[in-house]
Amino acid sequence: MSIELAVQRLVDDKRLIHRPSSLVGISARDLFVTPEIHALAHPPFADTELGVRQAALAAYFDAYCERNEMTVSQNPRKKPWDTMLARVDLPETQFWSMRITDPEDSPGMRVLGGFCWTDGFVALTFDYREKIGTDFDGKVNEIAAAWNDYFGQIGPHRGETMDAYLTGYYEYK
Amino acid sequence: MRISQAITNTNEGPTKGDLAYACMRNQSQAHSLMLRAVRDSGLSQKELARRTGIDEATISRALSRPRNIELNTLSKLLYAASGAYLTLALFVPTQPAAGRVHPAGTGEEQSSGARTFVCTRLSSSVDAQRISASTGTGTSRVLSLSSSNALVREVADA
């Protein structure tokens, strides 16, 4: 089975949601999220600090879906702390981390997943950064298990260069 | 009822979360414009610093991710990188883009259906493209939206 068909089936089964931009409803890039992640990231937002953090998540997702330029790094061990999208260690696993570092006075959030095609991302796990602590290996294991649960033996989309994953990016090397 | 009241979740005005969403979205748009201009210019951050008088550390911070950049800093970087000026426009949604639709003033819910947007690139030669988008969970793709400096307007007729 192709990954395209697998994604379609997951959407049809409502295990994944094709999330467009919250504001303008477009998908210049495709973003597929779990229902749990979707519930966190759309308006209206609460009048609380948590509401502000969830607004940051929604704004990040909107930027992705509207094909805003993103800063990326393929080296998980050498990247600016506020890089927007980065490979997860181990690189051969082909998982990536959407790194939401807003609001500035918060620890931020991490959404892990993999690409299903160029400009198509499947987001499967979410954590507030303070809950991850230093358990990075645990997060890699978690996303690997989640991907296996959703896609079985079908691995994430991969490519030789960043162009294979994303258009409209600024890469830190 | 003011349009803004249709998209906020209280009658007392926007919440902290709503205001944060507005700010972060606008920061993201500005950041994307700037990142694209700098990348396409091929100029190094050092050269940009020379041309703008802005120190490299500030330029590096500005480029790394969307943040509350000063308008003057944005203006200098855009102009130095691409000779461009900003054209700002308002986008006021009449109803939430995703999920259920609440017409202003009625409190009623309508089922989401196909909606049509006109996308206009903000440039000296206006280039309007017609796209249709579904607010549901389908996998239909937008036909084209290749730049973030675009004004997307919803139109009543498909």
Short mmCIF file of C-alpha atoms in Angstrom, two decimals:
data_model
loop_
_atom_site.label_atom_id
_atom_site.label_comp_id
_atom_site.label_asym_id
_atom_site.label_seq_id
_atom_site.Cartn_x
_atom_site.Cartn_y
_atom_site.Cartn_z
CA MET A 1 0.00 0.00 0.00
CA SER A 2 1.27 3.46 -0.77
CA ILE A 3 1.60 6.03 1.95
CA GLU A 4 -0.86 8.22 0.07
CA LEU A 5 -3.50 5.52 0.25
CA ALA A 6 -2.66 4.82 3.87
CA VAL A 7 -3.16 8.48 4.77
CA GLN A 8 -6.45 8.58 2.89
CA ARG A 9 -7.70 5.55 4.77
CA LEU A 10 -6.68 7.01 8.11
CA VAL A 11 -8.57 10.19 7.27
CA ASP A 12 -11.60 8.21 6.16
CA ASP A 13 -11.45 6.25 9.44
CA LYS A 14 -11.15 9.56 11.33
CA ARG A 15 -7.91 8.51 12.96
CA LEU A 16 -6.32 11.49 11.26
CA ILE A 17 -7.75 14.89 10.45
CA HIS A 18 -6.63 16.91 7.46
CA ARG A 19 -6.19 20.23 9.22
CA PRO A 20 -6.30 23.37 7.10
CA SER A 21 -5.37 26.83 8.30
CA SER A 22 -7.72 27.82 11.12
CA LEU A 23 -8.14 31.33 9.81
CA VAL A 24 -8.39 30.99 6.06
CA GLY A 25 -9.16 27.31 5.67
CA ILE A 26 -6.50 26.54 3.07
CA SER A 27 -3.92 23.79 2.80
CA ALA A 28 -1.02 25.07 0.73
CA ARG A 29 0.89 22.38 2.62
CA ASP A 30 -0.93 19.33 3.96
CA LEU A 31 -1.06 18.74 7.68
CA PHE A 32 -2.62 15.63 9.14
CA VAL A 33 -3.14 15.51 12.90
CA THR A 34 -4.70 13.16 15.39
CA PRO A 35 -8.07 14.17 16.82
CA GLU A 36 -6.34 14.85 20.15
CA ILE A 37 -3.89 17.29 18.61
CA HIS A 38 -6.64 18.88 16.55
CA ALA A 39 -8.66 19.57 19.68
CA LEU A 40 -5.79 21.60 21.11
CA ALA A 41 -5.13 23.80 18.13
CA HIS A 42 -8.09 25.78 16.88
CA PRO A 43 -10.03 28.83 17.95
CA PRO A 44 -11.60 29.97 20.14
CA PHE A 45 -8.84 30.18 22.73
CA ALA A 46 -9.34 30.44 26.45
CA ASP A 47 -8.59 33.50 28.53
CA THR A 48 -5.79 31.64 30.32
CA GLU A 49 -2.08 31.01 29.95
CA LEU A 50 -2.95 27.60 28.54
CA GLY A 51 -5.19 29.32 25.99
CA VAL A 52 -2.24 31.44 24.93
CA ARG A 53 -0.06 28.36 24.49
CA GLN A 54 -2.73 26.63 22.44
CA ALA A 55 -3.03 29.75 20.33
CA ALA A 56 0.69 29.50 19.67
CA LEU A 57 0.22 25.92 18.51
CA ALA A 58 -2.61 26.93 16.19
CA ALA A 59 -0.61 29.85 14.78
CA TYR A 60 2.32 27.50 14.09
CA PHE A 61 0.07 25.02 12.32
CA ASP A 62 -1.51 27.83 10.31
CA ALA A 63 1.93 29.05 9.23
CA TYR A 64 2.75 25.55 8.05
CA CYS A 65 -0.54 25.12 6.21
CA GLU A 66 -0.34 28.56 4.57
CA ARG A 67 3.15 27.69 3.31
CA ASN A 68 4.95 30.32 5.32
CA GLU A 69 8.72 30.08 5.23
CA MET A 70 10.11 27.87 7.97
CA THR A 71 13.55 27.57 9.51
CA VAL A 72 14.72 23.96 9.48
CA SER A 73 17.65 21.88 10.64
CA GLN A 74 18.58 18.34 9.66
CA ASN A 75 21.15 18.09 12.44
CA PRO A 76 19.35 17.41 15.71
CA ARG A 77 22.54 17.97 17.71
CA LYS A 78 23.53 21.27 16.20
CA LYS A 79 20.68 23.67 15.65
CA PRO A 80 19.63 27.09 16.93
CA TRP A 81 17.39 26.63 19.94
CA ASP A 82 14.44 28.23 18.19
CA THR A 83 14.60 26.36 14.88
CA MET A 84 11.04 25.78 13.75
CA LEU A 85 11.40 22.26 12.32
CA ALA A 86 14.17 19.77 13.01
CA ARG A 87 15.00 16.14 12.50
CA VAL A 88 14.63 13.98 15.54
CA ASP A 89 17.66 11.97 16.59
CA LEU A 90 18.17 9.26 15.21
CA PRO A 91 18.03 10.77 11.68
CA GLU A 92 17.56 7.41 10.03
CA THR A 93 14.16 7.11 11.69
CA GLN A 94 12.91 9.96 9.45
CA PHE A 95 10.93 11.62 12.19
CA TRP A 96 10.74 15.35 12.62
CA SER A 97 9.87 17.73 15.41
CA MET A 98 7.69 20.77 14.95
CA ARG A 99 9.17 23.10 17.55
CA ILE A 100 6.77 25.68 18.88
CA THR A 101 8.78 28.11 20.96
CA ASP A 102 6.06 30.67 21.59
CA PRO A 103 5.00 32.34 23.76
CA GLU A 104 8.51 33.49 24.59
CA ASP A 105 8.03 33.19 28.34
CA SER A 106 6.96 29.55 28.12
CA PRO A 107 8.94 26.32 27.67
CA GLY A 108 7.20 25.71 24.35
CA MET A 109 5.70 22.63 22.77
CA ARG A 110 6.83 19.79 20.52
CA VAL A 111 4.81 17.97 17.89
CA LEU A 112 6.49 14.90 16.42
CA GLY A 113 5.69 13.13 13.22
CA GLY A 114 6.87 12.33 9.74
CA PHE A 115 6.38 13.46 6.20
CA CYS A 116 3.98 11.54 3.97
CA TRP A 117 4.95 13.45 0.83
CA THR A 118 6.63 16.74 -0.06
CA ASP A 119 4.88 19.40 2.00
CA GLY A 120 2.72 16.77 3.67
CA PHE A 121 3.25 16.15 7.39
CA VAL A 122 1.60 13.66 9.71
CA ALA A 123 1.68 14.85 13.32
CA LEU A 124 1.18 12.02 15.80
CA THR A 125 2.48 13.07 19.20
CA PHE A 126 2.28 16.28 21.20
CA ASP A 127 3.93 17.37 24.43
CA TYR A 128 4.43 20.51 26.42
CA ARG A 129 8.22 20.89 26.48
CA GLU A 130 8.46 20.92 30.26
CA LYS A 131 6.96 17.43 30.38
CA ILE A 132 9.64 16.03 28.06
CA GLY A 133 12.51 17.12 30.25
CA THR A 134 15.61 15.26 29.08
CA ASP A 135 13.75 12.14 27.98
CA PHE A 136 14.51 12.60 24.30
CA ASP A 137 15.02 8.89 23.70
CA GLY A 138 11.62 8.25 25.17
CA LYS A 139 10.05 10.67 22.71
CA VAL A 140 11.79 8.98 19.78
CA ASN A 141 10.48 5.63 20.96
CA GLU A 142 7.03 7.10 21.37
CA ILE A 143 6.82 8.54 17.87
CA ALA A 144 8.23 5.35 16.38
CA ALA A 145 5.56 3.32 18.16
CA ALA A 146 2.84 5.75 17.13
CA TRP A 147 3.95 5.68 13.49
CA ASN A 148 3.98 1.89 13.53
CA ASP A 149 0.49 1.89 15.03
CA TYR A 150 -0.84 4.14 12.30
CA PHE A 151 1.18 3.02 9.28
CA GLY A 152 2.55 -0.43 10.07
CA GLN A 153 5.50 -1.21 7.84
CA ILE A 154 5.08 1.90 5.71
CA GLY A 155 7.85 4.27 6.69
CA PRO A 156 7.76 8.05 6.44
CA HIS A 157 8.50 9.77 3.15
CA ARG A 158 12.20 10.35 2.71
CA GLY A 159 14.52 12.16 0.33
CA GLU A 160 18.09 13.09 -0.37
CA THR A 161 17.76 16.79 0.31
CA MET A 162 15.47 19.08 2.21
CA ASP A 163 13.67 19.87 -1.05
CA ALA A 164 12.17 16.40 -0.94
CA TYR A 165 10.42 17.20 2.34
CA LEU A 166 9.48 20.83 2.22
CA THR A 167 9.21 23.84 -0.05
CA GLY A 168 9.71 27.33 1.30
CA TYR A 169 12.35 26.87 3.97
CA TYR A 170 15.58 28.35 5.30
CA GLU A 171 17.98 25.61 6.35
CA TYR A 172 20.55 25.87 9.09
CA LYS A 173 23.61 23.76 8.32
CA MET B 1 -23.36 43.04 15.90
CA ARG B 2 -19.77 43.84 15.01
CA ILE B 3 -18.05 41.22 12.96
CA SER B 4 -15.38 40.83 15.60
CA GLN B 5 -18.01 39.71 18.09
CA ALA B 6 -18.95 36.80 15.88
CA ILE B 7 -15.54 35.27 16.20
CA THR B 8 -14.76 35.81 19.84
CA ASN B 9 -16.03 33.51 22.46
CA THR B 10 -17.25 36.07 24.96
CA ASN B 11 -19.28 39.25 24.77
CA GLU B 12 -16.62 41.05 26.79
CA GLY B 13 -14.06 41.12 24.03
CA PRO B 14 -11.23 38.87 22.89
CA THR B 15 -9.51 36.52 25.29
CA LYS B 16 -5.79 36.41 26.03
CA GLY B 17 -5.63 33.39 23.75
CA ASP B 18 -7.46 35.16 20.91
CA LEU B 19 -5.16 38.18 21.15
CA ALA B 20 -2.10 35.95 21.27
CA TYR B 21 -3.32 34.12 18.16
CA ALA B 22 -3.73 37.39 16.30
CA CYS B 23 -0.26 38.57 17.32
CA MET B 24 1.49 35.31 16.51
CA ARG B 25 -0.19 35.00 13.15
CA ASN B 26 0.91 38.49 12.16
CA GLN B 27 4.42 37.83 13.43
CA SER B 28 4.49 34.69 11.34
CA GLN B 29 3.44 36.53 8.20
CA ALA B 30 6.09 39.19 8.70
CA HIS B 31 8.74 36.60 9.45
CA SER B 32 7.90 34.61 6.36
CA LEU B 33 8.13 37.69 4.13
CA MET B 34 11.47 38.59 5.62
CA LEU B 35 12.90 35.08 5.45
CA ARG B 36 11.94 34.70 1.83
CA ALA B 37 13.37 38.09 0.88
CA VAL B 38 16.64 37.36 2.62
CA ARG B 39 16.95 33.86 1.23
CA ASP B 40 16.14 34.95 -2.31
CA SER B 41 18.57 37.86 -2.13
CA GLY B 42 21.49 35.51 -1.53
CA LEU B 43 22.96 38.10 0.83
CA SER B 44 24.80 36.97 3.93
CA GLN B 45 23.71 38.19 7.32
CA LYS B 46 27.00 40.05 7.50
CA GLU B 47 26.25 41.93 4.28
CA LEU B 48 22.72 42.66 5.44
CA ALA B 49 24.13 44.05 8.66
CA ARG B 50 26.41 46.31 6.66
CA ARG B 51 23.63 47.52 4.43
CA THR B 52 21.08 48.13 7.19
CA GLY B 53 23.21 49.16 10.12
CA ILE B 54 21.52 46.44 12.17
CA ASP B 55 23.90 44.17 14.07
CA GLU B 56 24.23 40.58 12.95
CA ALA B 57 22.94 39.14 16.21
CA THR B 58 19.69 41.06 15.83
CA ILE B 59 19.35 39.93 12.23
CA SER B 60 20.01 36.32 13.21
CA ARG B 61 17.37 36.47 15.93
CA ALA B 62 14.88 38.05 13.57
CA LEU B 63 15.36 35.34 10.99
CA SER B 64 15.34 32.31 13.26
CA ARG B 65 11.62 32.25 14.00
CA PRO B 66 8.58 34.51 14.08
CA ARG B 67 8.86 37.00 16.87
CA ASN B 68 7.80 40.52 17.75
CA ILE B 69 10.12 42.26 15.32
CA GLU B 70 10.16 46.04 15.20
CA LEU B 71 8.56 47.45 12.10
CA ASN B 72 11.64 49.54 11.33
CA THR B 73 13.86 46.48 11.52
CA LEU B 74 11.52 44.59 9.20
CA SER B 75 11.36 47.53 6.82
CA LYS B 76 15.13 47.86 6.63
CA LEU B 77 15.70 44.16 6.07
CA LEU B 78 13.05 43.90 3.37
CA TYR B 79 14.31 46.94 1.56
CA ALA B 80 17.98 46.00 1.83
CA ALA B 81 17.32 42.43 0.72
CA SER B 82 14.87 43.04 -2.09
CA GLY B 83 14.09 46.72 -2.52
CA ALA B 84 10.59 45.92 -1.34
CA TYR B 85 8.07 47.85 0.69
CA LEU B 86 5.30 46.43 2.81
CA THR B 87 1.70 46.58 1.73
CA LEU B 88 -0.51 45.91 4.69
CA ALA B 89 -4.11 44.88 4.34
CA LEU B 90 -6.80 43.78 6.74
CA PHE B 91 -8.29 40.35 6.68
CA VAL B 92 -11.44 40.18 8.74
CA PRO B 93 -13.05 36.78 8.79
CA THR B 94 -16.82 36.94 8.85
CA GLN B 95 -16.94 33.54 10.45
CA PRO B 96 -14.52 30.95 11.80
CA ALA B 97 -12.67 29.28 8.94
CA ALA B 98 -12.63 25.81 10.41
CA GLY B 99 -15.28 23.86 12.17
CA ARG B 100 -18.79 25.11 12.66
CA VAL B 101 -20.01 28.35 11.24
CA HIS B 102 -21.73 30.97 13.36
CA PRO B 103 -23.33 33.78 11.34
CA ALA B 104 -22.87 37.04 13.15
CA GLY B 105 -25.84 37.99 15.26
CA THR B 106 -27.86 34.82 15.02
CA GLY B 107 -26.07 32.34 17.25
CA GLU B 108 -27.25 29.68 14.83
CA GLU B 109 -24.98 26.97 13.53
CA GLN B 110 -24.69 26.06 9.93
CA SER B 111 -23.15 22.95 8.53
CA SER B 112 -19.83 23.55 6.90
CA GLY B 113 -19.83 23.30 3.17
CA ALA B 114 -17.57 24.18 0.33
CA ARG B 115 -16.29 27.72 0.53
CA THR B 116 -14.62 29.81 -2.12
CA PHE B 117 -11.68 32.10 -1.57
CA VAL B 118 -10.06 34.61 -3.83
CA CYS B 119 -6.35 34.76 -3.28
CA THR B 120 -4.60 37.96 -4.25
CA ARG B 121 -0.85 38.31 -4.07
CA LEU B 122 0.17 41.61 -2.61
CA SER B 123 2.54 42.87 -5.26
CA SER B 124 2.75 45.70 -7.78
CA SER B 125 1.05 43.55 -10.38
CA VAL B 126 -1.98 42.08 -8.72
CA ASP B 127 -2.41 38.47 -9.55
CA ALA B 128 -5.70 36.99 -8.37
CA GLN B 129 -6.26 33.25 -8.30
CA ARG B 130 -9.44 31.47 -7.48
CA ILE B 131 -9.27 28.57 -5.10
CA SER B 132 -11.87 26.52 -3.39
CA ALA B 133 -11.44 24.92 -0.04
CA SER B 134 -13.43 22.58 2.01
CA THR B 135 -13.77 23.09 5.72
CA GLY B 136 -14.32 19.40 6.26
CA THR B 137 -11.82 16.64 6.69
CA GLY B 138 -11.26 15.81 3.06
CA THR B 139 -7.89 15.65 1.44
CA SER B 140 -8.55 18.13 -1.37
CA ARG B 141 -5.59 20.37 -2.06
CA VAL B 142 -5.52 24.06 -2.72
CA LEU B 143 -4.71 24.53 -6.39
CA SER B 144 -2.15 27.21 -5.79
CA LEU B 145 -0.96 29.42 -3.02
CA SER B 146 2.73 29.86 -3.34
CA SER B 147 3.51 32.93 -1.32
CA SER B 148 2.68 34.04 2.17
CA ASN B 149 2.23 37.67 1.16
CA ALA B 150 -1.21 36.91 -0.13
CA LEU B 151 -4.57 38.34 0.80
CA VAL B 152 -7.20 35.65 0.94
CA ARG B 153 -10.77 36.83 0.69
CA GLU B 154 -13.88 34.76 0.89
CA VAL B 155 -16.46 35.38 -1.85
CA ALA B 156 -20.12 34.54 -1.74
CA ASP B 157 -20.37 33.05 -5.24
CA ALA B 158 -18.52 29.83 -6.09
#
